Tab-separated table of C-alpha atoms in Angstrom:
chain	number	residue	atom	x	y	z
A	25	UNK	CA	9.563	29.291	-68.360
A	26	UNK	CA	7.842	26.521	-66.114
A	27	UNK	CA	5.332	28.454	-63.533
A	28	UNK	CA	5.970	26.122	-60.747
A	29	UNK	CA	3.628	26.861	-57.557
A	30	UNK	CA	5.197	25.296	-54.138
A	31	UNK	CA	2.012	24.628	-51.977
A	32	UNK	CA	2.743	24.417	-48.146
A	33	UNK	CA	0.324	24.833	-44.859
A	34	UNK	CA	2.660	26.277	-42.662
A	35	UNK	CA	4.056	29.930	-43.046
A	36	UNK	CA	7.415	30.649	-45.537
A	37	UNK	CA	9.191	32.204	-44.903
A	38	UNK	CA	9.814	31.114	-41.357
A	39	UNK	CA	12.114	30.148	-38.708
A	40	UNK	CA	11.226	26.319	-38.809
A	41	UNK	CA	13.705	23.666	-40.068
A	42	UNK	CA	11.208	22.708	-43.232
A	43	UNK	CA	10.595	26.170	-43.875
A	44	UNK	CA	14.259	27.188	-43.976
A	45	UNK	CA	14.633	24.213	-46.357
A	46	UNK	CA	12.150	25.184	-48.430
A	47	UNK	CA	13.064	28.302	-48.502
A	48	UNK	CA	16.262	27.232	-49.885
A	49	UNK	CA	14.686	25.108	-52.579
A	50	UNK	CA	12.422	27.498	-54.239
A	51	UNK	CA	14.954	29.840	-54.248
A	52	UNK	CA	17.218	27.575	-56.379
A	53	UNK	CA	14.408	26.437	-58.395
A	54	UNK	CA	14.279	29.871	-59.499
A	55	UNK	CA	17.523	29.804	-61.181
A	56	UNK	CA	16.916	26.740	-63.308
A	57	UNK	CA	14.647	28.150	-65.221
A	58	UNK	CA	11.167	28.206	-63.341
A	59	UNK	CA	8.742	30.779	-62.255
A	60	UNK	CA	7.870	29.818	-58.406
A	61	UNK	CA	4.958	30.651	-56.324
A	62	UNK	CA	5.406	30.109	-52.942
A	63	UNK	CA	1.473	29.201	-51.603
A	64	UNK	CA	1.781	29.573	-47.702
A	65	UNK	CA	0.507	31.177	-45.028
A	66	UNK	CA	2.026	34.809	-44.691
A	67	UNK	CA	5.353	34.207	-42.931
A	68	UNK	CA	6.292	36.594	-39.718
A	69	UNK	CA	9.883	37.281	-40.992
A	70	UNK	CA	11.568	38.054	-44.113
A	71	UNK	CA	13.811	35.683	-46.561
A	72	UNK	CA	16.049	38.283	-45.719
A	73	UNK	CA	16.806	37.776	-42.371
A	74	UNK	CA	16.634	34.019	-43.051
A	75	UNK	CA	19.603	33.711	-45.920
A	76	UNK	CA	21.401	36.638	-45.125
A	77	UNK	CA	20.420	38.044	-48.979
A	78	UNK	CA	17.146	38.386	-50.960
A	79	UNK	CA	15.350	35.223	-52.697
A	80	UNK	CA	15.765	34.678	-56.722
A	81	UNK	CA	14.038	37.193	-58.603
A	82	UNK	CA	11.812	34.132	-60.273
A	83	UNK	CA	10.541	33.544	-56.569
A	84	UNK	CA	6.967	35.329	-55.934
A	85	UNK	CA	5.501	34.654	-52.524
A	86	UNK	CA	1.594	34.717	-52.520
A	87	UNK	CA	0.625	33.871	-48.880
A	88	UNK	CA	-3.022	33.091	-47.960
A	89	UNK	CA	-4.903	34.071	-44.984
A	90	UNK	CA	-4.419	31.515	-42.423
A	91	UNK	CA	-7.464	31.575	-39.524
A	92	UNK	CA	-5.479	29.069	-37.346
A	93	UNK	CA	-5.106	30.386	-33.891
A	94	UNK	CA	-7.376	33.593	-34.279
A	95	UNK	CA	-9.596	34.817	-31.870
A	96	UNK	CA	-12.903	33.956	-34.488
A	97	UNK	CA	-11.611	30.430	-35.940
A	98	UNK	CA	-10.867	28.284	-32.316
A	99	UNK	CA	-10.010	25.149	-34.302
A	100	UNK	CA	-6.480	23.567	-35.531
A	101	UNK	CA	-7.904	22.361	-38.712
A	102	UNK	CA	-5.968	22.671	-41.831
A	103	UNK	CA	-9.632	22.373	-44.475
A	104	UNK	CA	-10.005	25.856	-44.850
A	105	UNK	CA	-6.217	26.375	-46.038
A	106	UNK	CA	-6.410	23.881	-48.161
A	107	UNK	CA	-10.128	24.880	-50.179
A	108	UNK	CA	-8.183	28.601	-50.192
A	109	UNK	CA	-5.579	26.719	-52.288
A	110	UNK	CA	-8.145	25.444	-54.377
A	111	UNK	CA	-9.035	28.853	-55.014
A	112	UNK	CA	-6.036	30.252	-55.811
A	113	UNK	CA	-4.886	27.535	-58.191
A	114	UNK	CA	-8.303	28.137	-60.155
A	115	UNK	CA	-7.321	31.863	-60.371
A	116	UNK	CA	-3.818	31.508	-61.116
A	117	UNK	CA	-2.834	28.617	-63.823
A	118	UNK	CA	0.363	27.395	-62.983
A	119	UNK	CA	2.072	24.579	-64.874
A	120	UNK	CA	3.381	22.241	-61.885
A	121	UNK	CA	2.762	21.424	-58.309
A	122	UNK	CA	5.401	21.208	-55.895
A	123	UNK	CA	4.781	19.764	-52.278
A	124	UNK	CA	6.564	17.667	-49.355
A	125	UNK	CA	3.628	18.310	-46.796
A	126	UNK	CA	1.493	14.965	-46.908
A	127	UNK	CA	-1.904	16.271	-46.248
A	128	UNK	CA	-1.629	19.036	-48.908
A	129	UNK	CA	-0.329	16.463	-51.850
A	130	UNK	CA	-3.827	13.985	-50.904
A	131	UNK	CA	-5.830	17.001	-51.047
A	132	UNK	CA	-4.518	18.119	-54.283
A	133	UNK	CA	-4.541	14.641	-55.553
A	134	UNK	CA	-7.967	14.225	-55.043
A	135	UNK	CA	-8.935	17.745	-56.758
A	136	UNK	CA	-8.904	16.225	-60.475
A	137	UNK	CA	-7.393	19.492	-60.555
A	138	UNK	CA	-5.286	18.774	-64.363
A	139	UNK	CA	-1.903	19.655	-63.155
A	140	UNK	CA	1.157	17.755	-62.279
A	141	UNK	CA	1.671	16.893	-58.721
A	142	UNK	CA	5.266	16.365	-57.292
A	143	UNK	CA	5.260	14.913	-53.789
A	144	UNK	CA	8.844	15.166	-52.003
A	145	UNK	CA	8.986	12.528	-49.257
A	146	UNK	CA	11.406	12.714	-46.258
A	147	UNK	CA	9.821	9.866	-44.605
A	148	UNK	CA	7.507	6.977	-44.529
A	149	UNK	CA	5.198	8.652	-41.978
A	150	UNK	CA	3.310	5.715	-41.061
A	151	UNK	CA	6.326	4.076	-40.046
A	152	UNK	CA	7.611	7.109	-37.996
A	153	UNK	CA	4.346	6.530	-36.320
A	154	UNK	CA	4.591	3.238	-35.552
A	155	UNK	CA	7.715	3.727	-34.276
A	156	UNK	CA	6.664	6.398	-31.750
A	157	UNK	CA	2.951	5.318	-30.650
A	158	UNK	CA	1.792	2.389	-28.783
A	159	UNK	CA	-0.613	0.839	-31.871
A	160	UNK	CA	-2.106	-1.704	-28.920
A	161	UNK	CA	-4.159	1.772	-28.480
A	162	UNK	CA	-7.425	1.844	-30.832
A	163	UNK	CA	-7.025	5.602	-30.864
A	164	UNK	CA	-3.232	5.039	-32.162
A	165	UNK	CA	-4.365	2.041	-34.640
A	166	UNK	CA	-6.809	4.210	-36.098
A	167	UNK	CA	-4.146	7.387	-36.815
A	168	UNK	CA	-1.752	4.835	-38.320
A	169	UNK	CA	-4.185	3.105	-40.688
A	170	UNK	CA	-5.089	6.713	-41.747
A	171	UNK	CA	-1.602	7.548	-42.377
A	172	UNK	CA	-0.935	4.077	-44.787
A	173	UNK	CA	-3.838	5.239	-46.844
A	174	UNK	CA	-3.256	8.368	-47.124
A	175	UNK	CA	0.925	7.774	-48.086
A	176	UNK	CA	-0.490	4.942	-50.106
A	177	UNK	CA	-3.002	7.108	-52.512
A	178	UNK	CA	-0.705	10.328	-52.410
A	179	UNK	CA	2.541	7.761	-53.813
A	180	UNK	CA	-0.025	6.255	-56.330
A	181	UNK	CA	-1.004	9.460	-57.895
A	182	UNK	CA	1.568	11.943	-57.662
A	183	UNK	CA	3.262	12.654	-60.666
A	184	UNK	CA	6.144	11.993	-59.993
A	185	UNK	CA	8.177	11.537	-56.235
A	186	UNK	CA	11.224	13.492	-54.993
A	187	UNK	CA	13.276	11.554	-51.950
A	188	UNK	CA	16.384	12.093	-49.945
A	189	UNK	CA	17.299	8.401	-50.221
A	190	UNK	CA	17.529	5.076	-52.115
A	191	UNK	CA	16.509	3.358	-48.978
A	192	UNK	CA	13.401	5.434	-48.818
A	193	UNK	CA	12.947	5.400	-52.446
A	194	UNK	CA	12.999	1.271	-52.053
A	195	UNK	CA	11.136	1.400	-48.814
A	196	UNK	CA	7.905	3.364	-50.508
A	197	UNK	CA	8.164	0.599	-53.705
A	198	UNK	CA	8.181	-2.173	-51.362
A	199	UNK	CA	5.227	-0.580	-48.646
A	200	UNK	CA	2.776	0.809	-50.863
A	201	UNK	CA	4.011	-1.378	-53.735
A	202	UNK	CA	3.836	1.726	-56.288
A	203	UNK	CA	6.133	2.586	-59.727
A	204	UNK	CA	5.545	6.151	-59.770
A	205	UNK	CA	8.561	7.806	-60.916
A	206	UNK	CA	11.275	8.385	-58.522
A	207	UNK	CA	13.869	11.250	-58.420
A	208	UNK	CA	16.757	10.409	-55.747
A	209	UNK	CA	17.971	14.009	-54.709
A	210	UNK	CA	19.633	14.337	-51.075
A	211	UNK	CA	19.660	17.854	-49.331
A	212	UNK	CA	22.118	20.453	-50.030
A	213	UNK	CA	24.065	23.847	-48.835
A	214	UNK	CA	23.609	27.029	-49.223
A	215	UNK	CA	27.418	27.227	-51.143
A	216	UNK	CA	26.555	31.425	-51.571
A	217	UNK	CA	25.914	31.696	-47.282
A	218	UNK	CA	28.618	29.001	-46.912
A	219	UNK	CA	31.896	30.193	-49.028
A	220	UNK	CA	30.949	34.058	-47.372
A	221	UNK	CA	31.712	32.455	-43.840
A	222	UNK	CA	34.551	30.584	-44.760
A	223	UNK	CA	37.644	32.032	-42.641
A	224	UNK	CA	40.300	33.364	-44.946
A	225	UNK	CA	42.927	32.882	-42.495
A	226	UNK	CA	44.700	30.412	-42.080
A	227	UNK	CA	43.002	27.460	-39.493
A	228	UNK	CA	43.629	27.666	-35.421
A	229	UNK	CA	42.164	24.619	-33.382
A	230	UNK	CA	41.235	25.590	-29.843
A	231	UNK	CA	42.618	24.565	-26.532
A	232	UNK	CA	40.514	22.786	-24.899
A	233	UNK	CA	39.064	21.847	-28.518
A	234	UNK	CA	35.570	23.030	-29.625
A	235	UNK	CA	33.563	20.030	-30.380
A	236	UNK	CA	30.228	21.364	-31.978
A	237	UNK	CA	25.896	20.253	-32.438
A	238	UNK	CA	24.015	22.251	-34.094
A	239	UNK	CA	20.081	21.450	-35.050
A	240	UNK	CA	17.002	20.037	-33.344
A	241	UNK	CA	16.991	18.339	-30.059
A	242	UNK	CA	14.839	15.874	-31.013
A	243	UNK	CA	15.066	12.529	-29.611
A	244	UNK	CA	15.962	10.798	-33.260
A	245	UNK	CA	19.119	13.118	-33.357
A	246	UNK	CA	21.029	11.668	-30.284
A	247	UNK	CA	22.008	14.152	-28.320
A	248	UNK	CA	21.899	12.148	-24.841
A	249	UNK	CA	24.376	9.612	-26.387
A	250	UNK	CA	26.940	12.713	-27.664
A	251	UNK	CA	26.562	13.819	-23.873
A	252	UNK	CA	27.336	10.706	-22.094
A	253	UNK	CA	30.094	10.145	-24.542
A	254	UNK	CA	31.537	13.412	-23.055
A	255	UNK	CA	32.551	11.496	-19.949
A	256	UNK	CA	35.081	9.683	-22.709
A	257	UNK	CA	36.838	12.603	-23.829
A	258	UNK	CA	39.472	14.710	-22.489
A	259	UNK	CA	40.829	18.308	-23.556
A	260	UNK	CA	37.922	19.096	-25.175
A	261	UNK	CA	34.316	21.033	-24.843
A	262	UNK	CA	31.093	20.393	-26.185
A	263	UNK	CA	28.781	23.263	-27.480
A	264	UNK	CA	24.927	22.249	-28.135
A	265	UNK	CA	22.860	24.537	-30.351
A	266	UNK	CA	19.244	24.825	-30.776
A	267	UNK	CA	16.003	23.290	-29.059
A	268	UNK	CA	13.766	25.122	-26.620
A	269	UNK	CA	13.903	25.443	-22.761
A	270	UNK	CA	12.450	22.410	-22.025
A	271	UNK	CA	14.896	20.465	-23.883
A	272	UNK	CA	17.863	22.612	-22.676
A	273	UNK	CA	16.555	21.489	-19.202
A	274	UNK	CA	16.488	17.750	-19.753
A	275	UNK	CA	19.703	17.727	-21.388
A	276	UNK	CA	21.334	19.725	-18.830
A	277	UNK	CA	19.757	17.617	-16.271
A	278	UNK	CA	21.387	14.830	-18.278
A	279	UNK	CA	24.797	16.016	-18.017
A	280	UNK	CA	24.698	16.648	-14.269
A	281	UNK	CA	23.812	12.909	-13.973
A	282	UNK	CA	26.631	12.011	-16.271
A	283	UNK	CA	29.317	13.995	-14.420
A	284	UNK	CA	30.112	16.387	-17.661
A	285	UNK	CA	28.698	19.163	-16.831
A	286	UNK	CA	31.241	21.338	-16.863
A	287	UNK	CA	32.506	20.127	-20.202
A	288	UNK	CA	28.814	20.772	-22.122
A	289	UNK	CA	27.417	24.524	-22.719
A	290	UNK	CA	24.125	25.110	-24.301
A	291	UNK	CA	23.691	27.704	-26.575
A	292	UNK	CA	20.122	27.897	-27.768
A	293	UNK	CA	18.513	28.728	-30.890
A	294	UNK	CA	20.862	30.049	-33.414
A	295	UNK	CA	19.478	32.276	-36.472
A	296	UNK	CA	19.488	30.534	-39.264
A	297	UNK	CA	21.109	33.371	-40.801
A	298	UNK	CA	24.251	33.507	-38.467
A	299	UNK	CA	24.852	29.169	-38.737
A	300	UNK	CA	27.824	29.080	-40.694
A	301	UNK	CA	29.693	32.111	-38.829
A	302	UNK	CA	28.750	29.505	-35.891
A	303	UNK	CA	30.273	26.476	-37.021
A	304	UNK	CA	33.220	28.446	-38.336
A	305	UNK	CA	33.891	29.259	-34.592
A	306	UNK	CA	34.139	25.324	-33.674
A	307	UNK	CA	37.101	22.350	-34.285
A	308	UNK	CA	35.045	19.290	-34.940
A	309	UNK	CA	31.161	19.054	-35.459
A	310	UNK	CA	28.780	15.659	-34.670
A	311	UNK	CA	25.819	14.298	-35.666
A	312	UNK	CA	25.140	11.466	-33.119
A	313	UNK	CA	21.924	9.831	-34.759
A	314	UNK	CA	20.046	7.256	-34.053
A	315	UNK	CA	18.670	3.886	-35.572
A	316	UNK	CA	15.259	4.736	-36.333
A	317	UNK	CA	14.212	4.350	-39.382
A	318	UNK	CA	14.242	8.227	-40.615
A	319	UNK	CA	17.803	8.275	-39.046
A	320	UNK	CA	19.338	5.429	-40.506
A	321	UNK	CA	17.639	4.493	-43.760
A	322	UNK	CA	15.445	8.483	-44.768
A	323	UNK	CA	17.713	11.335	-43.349
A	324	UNK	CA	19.614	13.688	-45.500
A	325	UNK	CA	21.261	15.767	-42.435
A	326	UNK	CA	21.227	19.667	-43.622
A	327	UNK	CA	24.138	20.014	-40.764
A	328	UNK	CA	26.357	17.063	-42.769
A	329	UNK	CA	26.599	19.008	-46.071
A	330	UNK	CA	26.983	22.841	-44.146
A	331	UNK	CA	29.754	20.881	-41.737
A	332	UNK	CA	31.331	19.544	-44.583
A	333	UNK	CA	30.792	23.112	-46.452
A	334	UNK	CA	32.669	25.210	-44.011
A	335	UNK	CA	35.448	22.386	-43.783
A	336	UNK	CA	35.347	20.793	-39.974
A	337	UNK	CA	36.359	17.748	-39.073
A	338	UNK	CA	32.588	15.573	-38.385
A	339	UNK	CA	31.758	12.922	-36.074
A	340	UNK	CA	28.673	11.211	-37.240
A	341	UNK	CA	27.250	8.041	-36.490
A	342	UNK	CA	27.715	4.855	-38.543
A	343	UNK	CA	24.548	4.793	-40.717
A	344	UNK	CA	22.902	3.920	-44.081
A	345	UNK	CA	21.533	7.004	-45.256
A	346	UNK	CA	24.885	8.712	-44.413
A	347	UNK	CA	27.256	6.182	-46.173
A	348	UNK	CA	25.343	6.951	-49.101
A	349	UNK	CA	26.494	10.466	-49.029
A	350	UNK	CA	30.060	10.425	-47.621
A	351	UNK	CA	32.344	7.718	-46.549
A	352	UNK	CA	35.457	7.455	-44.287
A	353	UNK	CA	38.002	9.452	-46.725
A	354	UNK	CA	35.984	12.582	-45.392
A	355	UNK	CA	34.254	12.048	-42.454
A	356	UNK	CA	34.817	10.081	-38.831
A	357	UNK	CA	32.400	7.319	-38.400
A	358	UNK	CA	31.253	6.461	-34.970
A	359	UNK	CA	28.771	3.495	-33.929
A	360	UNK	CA	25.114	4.729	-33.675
A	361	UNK	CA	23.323	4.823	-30.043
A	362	UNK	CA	27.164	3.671	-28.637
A	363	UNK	CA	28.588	6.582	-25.985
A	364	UNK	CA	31.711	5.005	-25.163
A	365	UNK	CA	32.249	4.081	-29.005
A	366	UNK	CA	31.218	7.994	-30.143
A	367	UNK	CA	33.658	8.880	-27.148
A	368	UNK	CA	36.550	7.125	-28.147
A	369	UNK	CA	36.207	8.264	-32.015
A	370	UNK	CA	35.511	12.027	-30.397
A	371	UNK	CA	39.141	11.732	-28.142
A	372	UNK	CA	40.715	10.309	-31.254
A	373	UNK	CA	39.781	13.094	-33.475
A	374	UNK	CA	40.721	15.476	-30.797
A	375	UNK	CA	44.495	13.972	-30.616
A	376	UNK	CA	44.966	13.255	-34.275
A	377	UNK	CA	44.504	17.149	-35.452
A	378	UNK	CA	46.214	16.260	-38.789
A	379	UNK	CA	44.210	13.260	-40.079
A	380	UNK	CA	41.316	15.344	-38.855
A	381	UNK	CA	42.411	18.162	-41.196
A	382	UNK	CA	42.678	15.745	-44.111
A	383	UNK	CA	39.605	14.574	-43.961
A	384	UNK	CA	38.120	18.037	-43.435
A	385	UNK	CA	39.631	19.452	-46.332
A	386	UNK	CA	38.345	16.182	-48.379
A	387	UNK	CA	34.617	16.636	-46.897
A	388	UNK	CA	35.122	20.752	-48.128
A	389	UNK	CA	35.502	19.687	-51.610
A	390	UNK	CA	32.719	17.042	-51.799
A	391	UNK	CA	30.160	19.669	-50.422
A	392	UNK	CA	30.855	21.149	-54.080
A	393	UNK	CA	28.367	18.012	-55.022
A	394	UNK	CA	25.823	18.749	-52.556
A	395	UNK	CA	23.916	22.035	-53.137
A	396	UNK	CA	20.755	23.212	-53.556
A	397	UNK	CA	21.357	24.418	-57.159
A	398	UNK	CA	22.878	20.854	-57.883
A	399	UNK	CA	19.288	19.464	-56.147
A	400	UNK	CA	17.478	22.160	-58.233
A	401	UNK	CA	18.978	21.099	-61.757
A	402	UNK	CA	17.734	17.922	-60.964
A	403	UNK	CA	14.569	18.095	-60.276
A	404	UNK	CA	13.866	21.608	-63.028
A	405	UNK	CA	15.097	18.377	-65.790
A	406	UNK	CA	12.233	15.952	-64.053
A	407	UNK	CA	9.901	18.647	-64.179
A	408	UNK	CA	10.214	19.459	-67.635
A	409	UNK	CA	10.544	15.558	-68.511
A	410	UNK	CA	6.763	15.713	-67.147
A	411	UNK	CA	5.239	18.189	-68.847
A	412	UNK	CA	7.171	17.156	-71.995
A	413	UNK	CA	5.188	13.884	-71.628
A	414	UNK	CA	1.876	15.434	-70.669
């Protein structure tokens, strides 16, 4: 059995969005044949209360003592983590190295440490930053040149690389001009949490219908365009879960301004645990994205394939990274960064509850492809393919 240690420098379990995804990874990989460590910081919660069930026996969880934020280490740096690592990888010989946290993998790389590292991308970071900072600032121009060499040495050393998309898979080749091997393995659904939450009865669309986000609120994921397209659509409510107060506040302020405020609730965070008993309670789901680059050419949406898992009818917008993964037969397509275009799909989809049923029940049945023991096969047979030629 492959001893597989998954190195990360934030806490797992945990309520975070890459947490909860990782989470769900290692406790796949632990199916397919592989002994996991998960090398954290000591989570505050439990996998329990995360997934609703205990982890995969094969999953051991060694956390490390993370100073960050104590009383006797003031500083934000990440160095002492990462020589604790060191450490613990001398004392404990695992076969494999597992990691999607950028820092870690360049650390690791440059440790001459013997062992395999796997580096799964979900982004060209330096081009997130560019897309986000001013780079006329030195400050900025400095950061960003960082990042390049950084994503540069970690996708010229690592092992092998695990990403979401072609288009990222092509962007990293054409950036950093690299032929490290390449696995191509989207995100998946928890089919266990998913099929428990499935109604058995049989389906009853609301009056006014339930149209339903659920995720981040960050900027990337379009919530201000779903909102305004709200002034577009008639007999139906929008529910928007997830993001803090702050968000909340400038979203709500945003659909005062709009003149839909009575058609938009907010719900706040949901527990990860309890998401699919939430979207079972909803008639059509969205995912209004936008055209940055993560968005359109890197994203994998976790809320496409647990939509499409508990059977709902989904609005998403029009994008490359989401063609890849589902196409008009099962999904509705709306134009990306376009309210009155995502409004007239949405009032469309609200009045045409039949072909809205057909393409839910067409989306349930593809979600069969896209789980996280499909993902884990995958990459347990590029693991072994590694050590095989090692």
């Amino acid at each position: 059995m492959i001893k597989l240690a998954y190195i990360d420098p934030y806490a797992v379990p945990d309520t975070r969005v890459a947490s909860l995804q990782i989470l769900q990874n290692v406790d796949a990989f632990a199916r397919h044949a592989m002994q996991v460590f998960v090398v954290t910081p000591a989570g505050q919660t439990t996998a329990e209360s995360l997934l609703g069930r205990p982890v995969s026996q094969g999953v051991i969880f060694s956390p490390l003592n993370d100073p960050r934020g104590k009383w006797y280490f003031p500083f934000n740096t990440q160095k002492l983590f990462f020589l604790m690592v060191r450490r613990w990888l001398k004392r404990n010989p695992v076969d494999a190295i597992y990691t999607r946290n950028l820092k870690m993998a360049r650390f690791l790389l440059g440790q001459n440490l013997g062992i395999p590292v796997i580096f799964e991308s979900h982004e060209i970071f330096a081009q997130s930053f560019k897309e986000s900072h001013d780079l006329s600032r030195p400050k900025n121009q400095r950061k960003y040149q960082i990042l390049l060499e950084n994503e540069r040495f970690v996708y010229q050393n690592a092992a092998a690389i695990v990403v979401l998309t072609s288009f990222l898979e092509e962007d990293i080749r054409r950036h950093y001009n690299v032929d490290t091997p390449c696995l191509v393995s989207p995100d998946g659904v928890d089919s266990v949490a998913a099929n428990d939450a499935l109604p058995s009865g049989p389906y009853a669309p609301a009056t006014p219908a339930s149209i339903f986000y659920l995720g981040s609120l960050h900027p990337w994921k379009g919530i201000p365009t779903a909102i305004s397209a709200m002034r577009h659509v008639n007999g139906a409510r929008l529910t928007i879960a997830g993001g803090n107060a702050e968000q909340i506040a400038t979203l709500s302020a945003l659909a005062q301004k709009e003149g839909v405020a009575d058609k938009i609730a907010f719900l706040g965070y949901v527990n990860p645990r309890d998401r699919f008993q939430e979207i079972a309670r909803h008639d059509i789901c969205i995912l209004p994205l936008t055209k940055t680059s993560i968005a359109s050419r890197y994203t994998s949406p976790l809320k496409l394939f647990e939509y499409m898992a508990m059977g709902k009818a989904i609005v998403i917008a029009d994008l490359p990274s989401i063609r890849e993964a589902v196409d008009e037969s099962s999904v509705f397509f709306a134009e990306s960064e376009n309210s009155d275009d995502l409004g007239r799909v949405l009032q469309f989809v609200v009045d045409n509850r039949d072909e809205a049923q057909k393409r839910a029940d067409a989306a349930l049945t593809l979600s069969k492809t896209f789980t996280w023991d499909h993902r884990a096969e995958q990459i347990s047979l590029t693991v072994h393919s590694l050590l095989q030629q090692s």
